[in-house]
Amino acid sequence: MPEAECERLVTEALEMGYRLIDTAQAYGNEAAVGRAIRQSGLAREDVFVTSKLSSIINEGQAVQAIEGSLDKLDIDYVDLFLLHAPWGIVMRPGGPWSGS
């Protein structure tokens, strides 16, 4: 989806009363989503923002990816960060997210 269309749709959703916005690195729309949120006039704490990490290999990449999302969104925090499609190397025993 083109950035301008994404921004317009998120703006309309916020104007209609939506207060949960879901985005992801894989969607390539974080900048447009962030602009719509910032320009809405709503207090940041009144909009719940979810984003998702793309497939990553280690903790260092996760930190970089989260910081990258925050930069693109240009907001201070994301309310919920999820692993986007956590399969394969991400979930293998002894892998970075296995807890072992």
GROMACS .gro file of N, CA, C and O in nm, residues 41-100:
model
  240
   41GLY      N    1  -0.350   1.466   1.683
   41GLY     CA    2  -0.386   1.552   1.795
   41GLY      C    3  -0.421   1.475   1.921
   41GLY      O    4  -0.449   1.533   2.025
   42LEU      N    5  -0.419   1.342   1.912
   42LEU     CA    6  -0.447   1.259   2.028
   42LEU      C    7  -0.323   1.248   2.116
   42LEU      O    8  -0.211   1.248   2.065
   43ALA      N    9  -0.345   1.236   2.245
   43ALA     CA   10  -0.233   1.210   2.336
   43ALA      C   11  -0.177   1.071   2.304
   43ALA      O   12  -0.254   0.977   2.277
   44ARG      N   13  -0.047   1.058   2.304
   44ARG     CA   14   0.015   0.930   2.270
   44ARG      C   15  -0.038   0.816   2.355
   44ARG      O   16  -0.061   0.705   2.306
   45GLU      N   17  -0.061   0.843   2.484
   45GLU     CA   18  -0.108   0.736   2.573
   45GLU      C   19  -0.252   0.692   2.543
   45GLU      O   20  -0.298   0.590   2.594
   46ASP      N   21  -0.321   0.764   2.456
   46ASP     CA   22  -0.457   0.728   2.419
   46ASP      C   23  -0.464   0.638   2.296
   46ASP      O   24  -0.573   0.595   2.257
   47VAL      N   25  -0.349   0.610   2.235
   47VAL     CA   26  -0.344   0.523   2.118
   47VAL      C   27  -0.252   0.406   2.151
   47VAL      O   28  -0.136   0.426   2.185
   48PHE      N   29  -0.303   0.285   2.142
   48PHE     CA   30  -0.226   0.164   2.170
   48PHE      C   31  -0.163   0.119   2.039
   48PHE      O   32  -0.233   0.088   1.943
   49VAL      N   33  -0.030   0.116   2.036
   49VAL     CA   34   0.043   0.082   1.913
   49VAL      C   35   0.111  -0.053   1.929
   49VAL      O   36   0.187  -0.076   2.023
   50THR      N   37   0.080  -0.143   1.836
   50THR     CA   38   0.144  -0.274   1.829
   50THR      C   39   0.230  -0.278   1.704
   50THR      O   40   0.189  -0.232   1.599
   51SER      N   41   0.351  -0.333   1.717
   51SER     CA   42   0.433  -0.359   1.601
   51SER      C   43   0.493  -0.498   1.616
   51SER      O   44   0.477  -0.563   1.719
   52LYS      N   45   0.560  -0.542   1.511
   52LYS     CA   46   0.613  -0.678   1.511
   52LYS      C   47   0.754  -0.680   1.455
   52LYS      O   48   0.783  -0.611   1.357
   53LEU      N   49   0.838  -0.762   1.518
   53LEU     CA   50   0.974  -0.784   1.470
   53LEU      C   51   0.972  -0.880   1.354
   53LEU      O   52   0.908  -0.984   1.360
   54SER      N   53   1.047  -0.847   1.250
   54SER     CA   54   1.067  -0.943   1.141
   54SER      C   55   1.160  -1.052   1.192
   54SER      O   56   1.214  -1.042   1.301
   55SER      N   57   1.181  -1.152   1.114
   55SER     CA   58   1.271  -1.261   1.154
   55SER      C   59   1.409  -1.206   1.184
   55SER      O   60   1.467  -1.134   1.103
   56ILE      N   61   1.460  -1.239   1.301
   56ILE     CA   62   1.592  -1.195   1.343
   56ILE      C   63   1.666  -1.315   1.401
   56ILE      O   64   1.606  -1.415   1.437
   57ILE      N   65   1.796  -1.303   1.410
   57ILE     CA   66   1.878  -1.415   1.452
   57ILE      C   67   1.918  -1.406   1.598
   57ILE      O   68   1.928  -1.506   1.667
   58ASN      N   69   1.941  -1.286   1.650
   58ASN     CA   70   1.991  -1.276   1.787
   58ASN      C   71   1.939  -1.151   1.858
   58ASN      O   72   1.874  -1.067   1.797
   59GLU      N   73   1.973  -1.141   1.985
   59GLU     CA   74   1.925  -1.031   2.068
   59GLU      C   75   1.972  -0.895   2.016
   59GLU      O   76   1.897  -0.798   2.016
   60GLY      N   77   2.097  -0.889   1.971
   60GLY     CA   78   2.149  -0.764   1.918
   60GLY      C   79   2.068  -0.713   1.800
   60GLY      O   80   2.040  -0.594   1.788
   61GLN      N   81   2.030  -0.806   1.711
   61GLN     CA   82   1.947  -0.768   1.597
   61GLN      C   83   1.809  -0.722   1.643
   61GLN      O   84   1.751  -0.632   1.583
   62ALA      N   85   1.758  -0.784   1.748
   62ALA     CA   86   1.627  -0.746   1.800
   62ALA      C   87   1.631  -0.602   1.851
   62ALA      O   88   1.542  -0.522   1.821
   63VAL      N   89   1.735  -0.569   1.927
   63VAL     CA   90   1.748  -0.433   1.979
   63VAL      C   91   1.756  -0.332   1.864
   63VAL      O   92   1.686  -0.230   1.864
   64GLN      N   93   1.837  -0.362   1.765
   64GLN     CA   94   1.850  -0.272   1.649
   64GLN      C   95   1.718  -0.259   1.575
   64GLN      O   96   1.680  -0.149   1.531
   65ALA      N   97   1.647  -0.368   1.560
   65ALA     CA   98   1.520  -0.366   1.488
   65ALA      C   99   1.415  -0.284   1.564
   65ALA      O  100   1.340  -0.206   1.504
   66ILE      N  101   1.409  -0.299   1.694
   66ILE     CA  102   1.314  -0.223   1.775
   66ILE      C  103   1.347  -0.074   1.768
   66ILE      O  104   1.259   0.010   1.749
   67GLU      N  105   1.475  -0.041   1.781
   67GLU     CA  106   1.515   0.099   1.770
   67GLU      C  107   1.482   0.155   1.632
   67GLU      O  108   1.438   0.269   1.619
   68GLY      N  109   1.500   0.072   1.528
   68GLY     CA  110   1.465   0.115   1.393
   68GLY      C  111   1.317   0.143   1.378
   68GLY      O  112   1.277   0.241   1.314
   69SER      N  113   1.234   0.058   1.438
   69SER     CA  114   1.089   0.081   1.433
   69SER      C  115   1.052   0.210   1.505
   69SER      O  116   0.970   0.288   1.455
   70LEU      N  117   1.111   0.232   1.621
   70LEU     CA  118   1.082   0.355   1.695
   70LEU      C  119   1.124   0.478   1.614
   70LEU      O  120   1.054   0.580   1.614
   71ASP      N  121   1.237   0.469   1.546
   71ASP     CA  122   1.282   0.580   1.461
   71ASP      C  123   1.184   0.605   1.347
   71ASP      O  124   1.148   0.719   1.318
   72LYS      N  125   1.140   0.498   1.282
   72LYS     CA  126   1.047   0.513   1.170
   72LYS      C  127   0.911   0.566   1.217
   72LYS      O  128   0.851   0.652   1.152
   73LEU      N  129   0.862   0.512   1.326
   73LEU     CA  130   0.735   0.557   1.381
   73LEU      C  131   0.746   0.699   1.437
   73LEU      O  132   0.648   0.772   1.441
   74ASP      N  133   0.865   0.734   1.484
   74ASP     CA  134   0.892   0.864   1.546
   74ASP      C  135   0.798   0.888   1.665
   74ASP      O  136   0.736   0.993   1.678
   75ILE      N  137   0.788   0.783   1.747
   75ILE     CA  138   0.715   0.792   1.874
   75ILE      C  139   0.808   0.740   1.984
   75ILE      O  140   0.907   0.675   1.955
   76ASP      N  141   0.776   0.773   2.108
   76ASP     CA  142   0.865   0.739   2.220
   76ASP      C  143   0.863   0.592   2.257
   76ASP      O  144   0.961   0.541   2.311
   77TYR      N  145   0.752   0.526   2.233
   77TYR     CA  146   0.741   0.386   2.273
   77TYR      C  147   0.635   0.315   2.191
   77TYR      O  148   0.548   0.378   2.132
   78VAL      N  149   0.645   0.183   2.188
   78VAL     CA  150   0.545   0.096   2.130
   78VAL      C  151   0.483   0.019   2.246
   78VAL      O  152   0.555  -0.029   2.334
   79ASP      N  153   0.354   0.009   2.250
   79ASP     CA  154   0.287  -0.057   2.362
   79ASP      C  155   0.308  -0.207   2.364
   79ASP      O  156   0.317  -0.268   2.470
   80LEU      N  157   0.315  -0.269   2.246
   80LEU     CA  158   0.331  -0.414   2.237
   80LEU      C  159   0.416  -0.447   2.116
   80LEU      O  160   0.384  -0.403   2.004
   81PHE      N  161   0.525  -0.520   2.139
   81PHE     CA  162   0.609  -0.569   2.029
   81PHE      C  163   0.597  -0.720   2.026
   81PHE      O  164   0.618  -0.786   2.128
   82LEU      N  165   0.565  -0.774   1.911
   82LEU     CA  166   0.551  -0.919   1.894
   82LEU      C  167   0.657  -0.970   1.798
   82LEU      O  168   0.711  -0.895   1.718
   83LEU      N  169   0.685  -1.100   1.807
   83LEU     CA  170   0.766  -1.165   1.704
   83LEU      C  171   0.672  -1.197   1.589
   83LEU      O  172   0.570  -1.262   1.607
   84HIS      N  173   0.704  -1.151   1.470
   84HIS     CA  174   0.620  -1.171   1.354
   84HIS      C  175   0.656  -1.306   1.292
   84HIS      O  176   0.763  -1.323   1.238
   85ALA      N  177   0.567  -1.399   1.302
   85ALA     CA  178   0.587  -1.533   1.246
   85ALA      C  179   0.710  -1.601   1.306
   85ALA      O  180   0.809  -1.624   1.237
   86PRO      N  181   0.706  -1.635   1.433
   86PRO     CA  182   0.823  -1.696   1.500
   86PRO      C  183   0.838  -1.845   1.471
   86PRO      O  184   0.788  -1.930   1.542
   87TRP      N  185   0.903  -1.877   1.362
   87TRP     CA  186   0.926  -2.016   1.329
   87TRP      C  187   1.072  -2.037   1.288
   87TRP      O  188   1.150  -1.944   1.284
   88GLY      N  189   1.105  -2.160   1.256
   88GLY     CA  190   1.239  -2.193   1.207
   88GLY      C  191   1.347  -2.167   1.309
   88GLY      O  192   1.338  -2.208   1.424
   89ILE      N  193   1.450  -2.096   1.270
   89ILE     CA  194   1.566  -2.071   1.356
   89ILE      C  195   1.528  -2.002   1.487
   89ILE      O  196   1.589  -2.022   1.590
   90VAL      N  197   1.424  -1.922   1.481
   90VAL     CA  198   1.383  -1.847   1.599
   90VAL      C  199   1.339  -1.940   1.712
   90VAL      O  200   1.367  -1.915   1.828
   91MET      N  201   1.273  -2.050   1.680
   91MET     CA  202   1.216  -2.136   1.783
   91MET      C  203   1.294  -2.265   1.808
   91MET      O  204   1.252  -2.348   1.885
   92ARG      N  205   1.407  -2.283   1.743
   92ARG     CA  206   1.481  -2.408   1.761
   92ARG      C  207   1.532  -2.419   1.904
   92ARG      O  208   1.563  -2.318   1.968
   93PRO      N  209   1.544  -2.541   1.960
   93PRO     CA  210   1.598  -2.560   2.094
   93PRO      C  211   1.737  -2.497   2.103
   93PRO      O  212   1.821  -2.516   2.015
   94GLY      N  213   1.758  -2.417   2.205
   94GLY     CA  214   1.886  -2.349   2.224
   94GLY      C  215   1.898  -2.222   2.142
   94GLY      O  216   1.998  -2.151   2.150
   95GLY      N  217   1.796  -2.190   2.062
   95GLY     CA  218   1.797  -2.068   1.980
   95GLY      C  219   1.778  -1.944   2.066
   95GLY      O  220   1.756  -1.951   2.187
   96PRO      N  221   1.787  -1.827   2.007
   96PRO     CA  222   1.786  -1.702   2.082
   96PRO      C  223   1.659  -1.676   2.161
   96PRO      O  224   1.660  -1.603   2.257
   97TRP      N  225   1.547  -1.737   2.122
   97TRP     CA  226   1.421  -1.712   2.191
   97TRP      C  227   1.374  -1.833   2.270
   97TRP      O  228   1.263  -1.835   2.319
   98SER      N  229   1.457  -1.935   2.283
   98SER     CA  230   1.411  -2.059   2.347
   98SER      C  231   1.412  -2.052   2.498
   98SER      O  232   1.350  -2.134   2.564
   99GLY      N  233   1.483  -1.956   2.556
   99GLY     CA  234   1.492  -1.946   2.701
   99GLY      C  235   1.592  -2.044   2.758
   99GLY      O  236   1.603  -2.059   2.881
  100SER      N  237   1.668  -2.114   2.675
  100SER     CA  238   1.765  -2.210   2.727
  100SER      C  239   1.905  -2.169   2.688
  100SER      O  240   1.930  -2.081   2.614
   0.00000   0.00000   0.00000
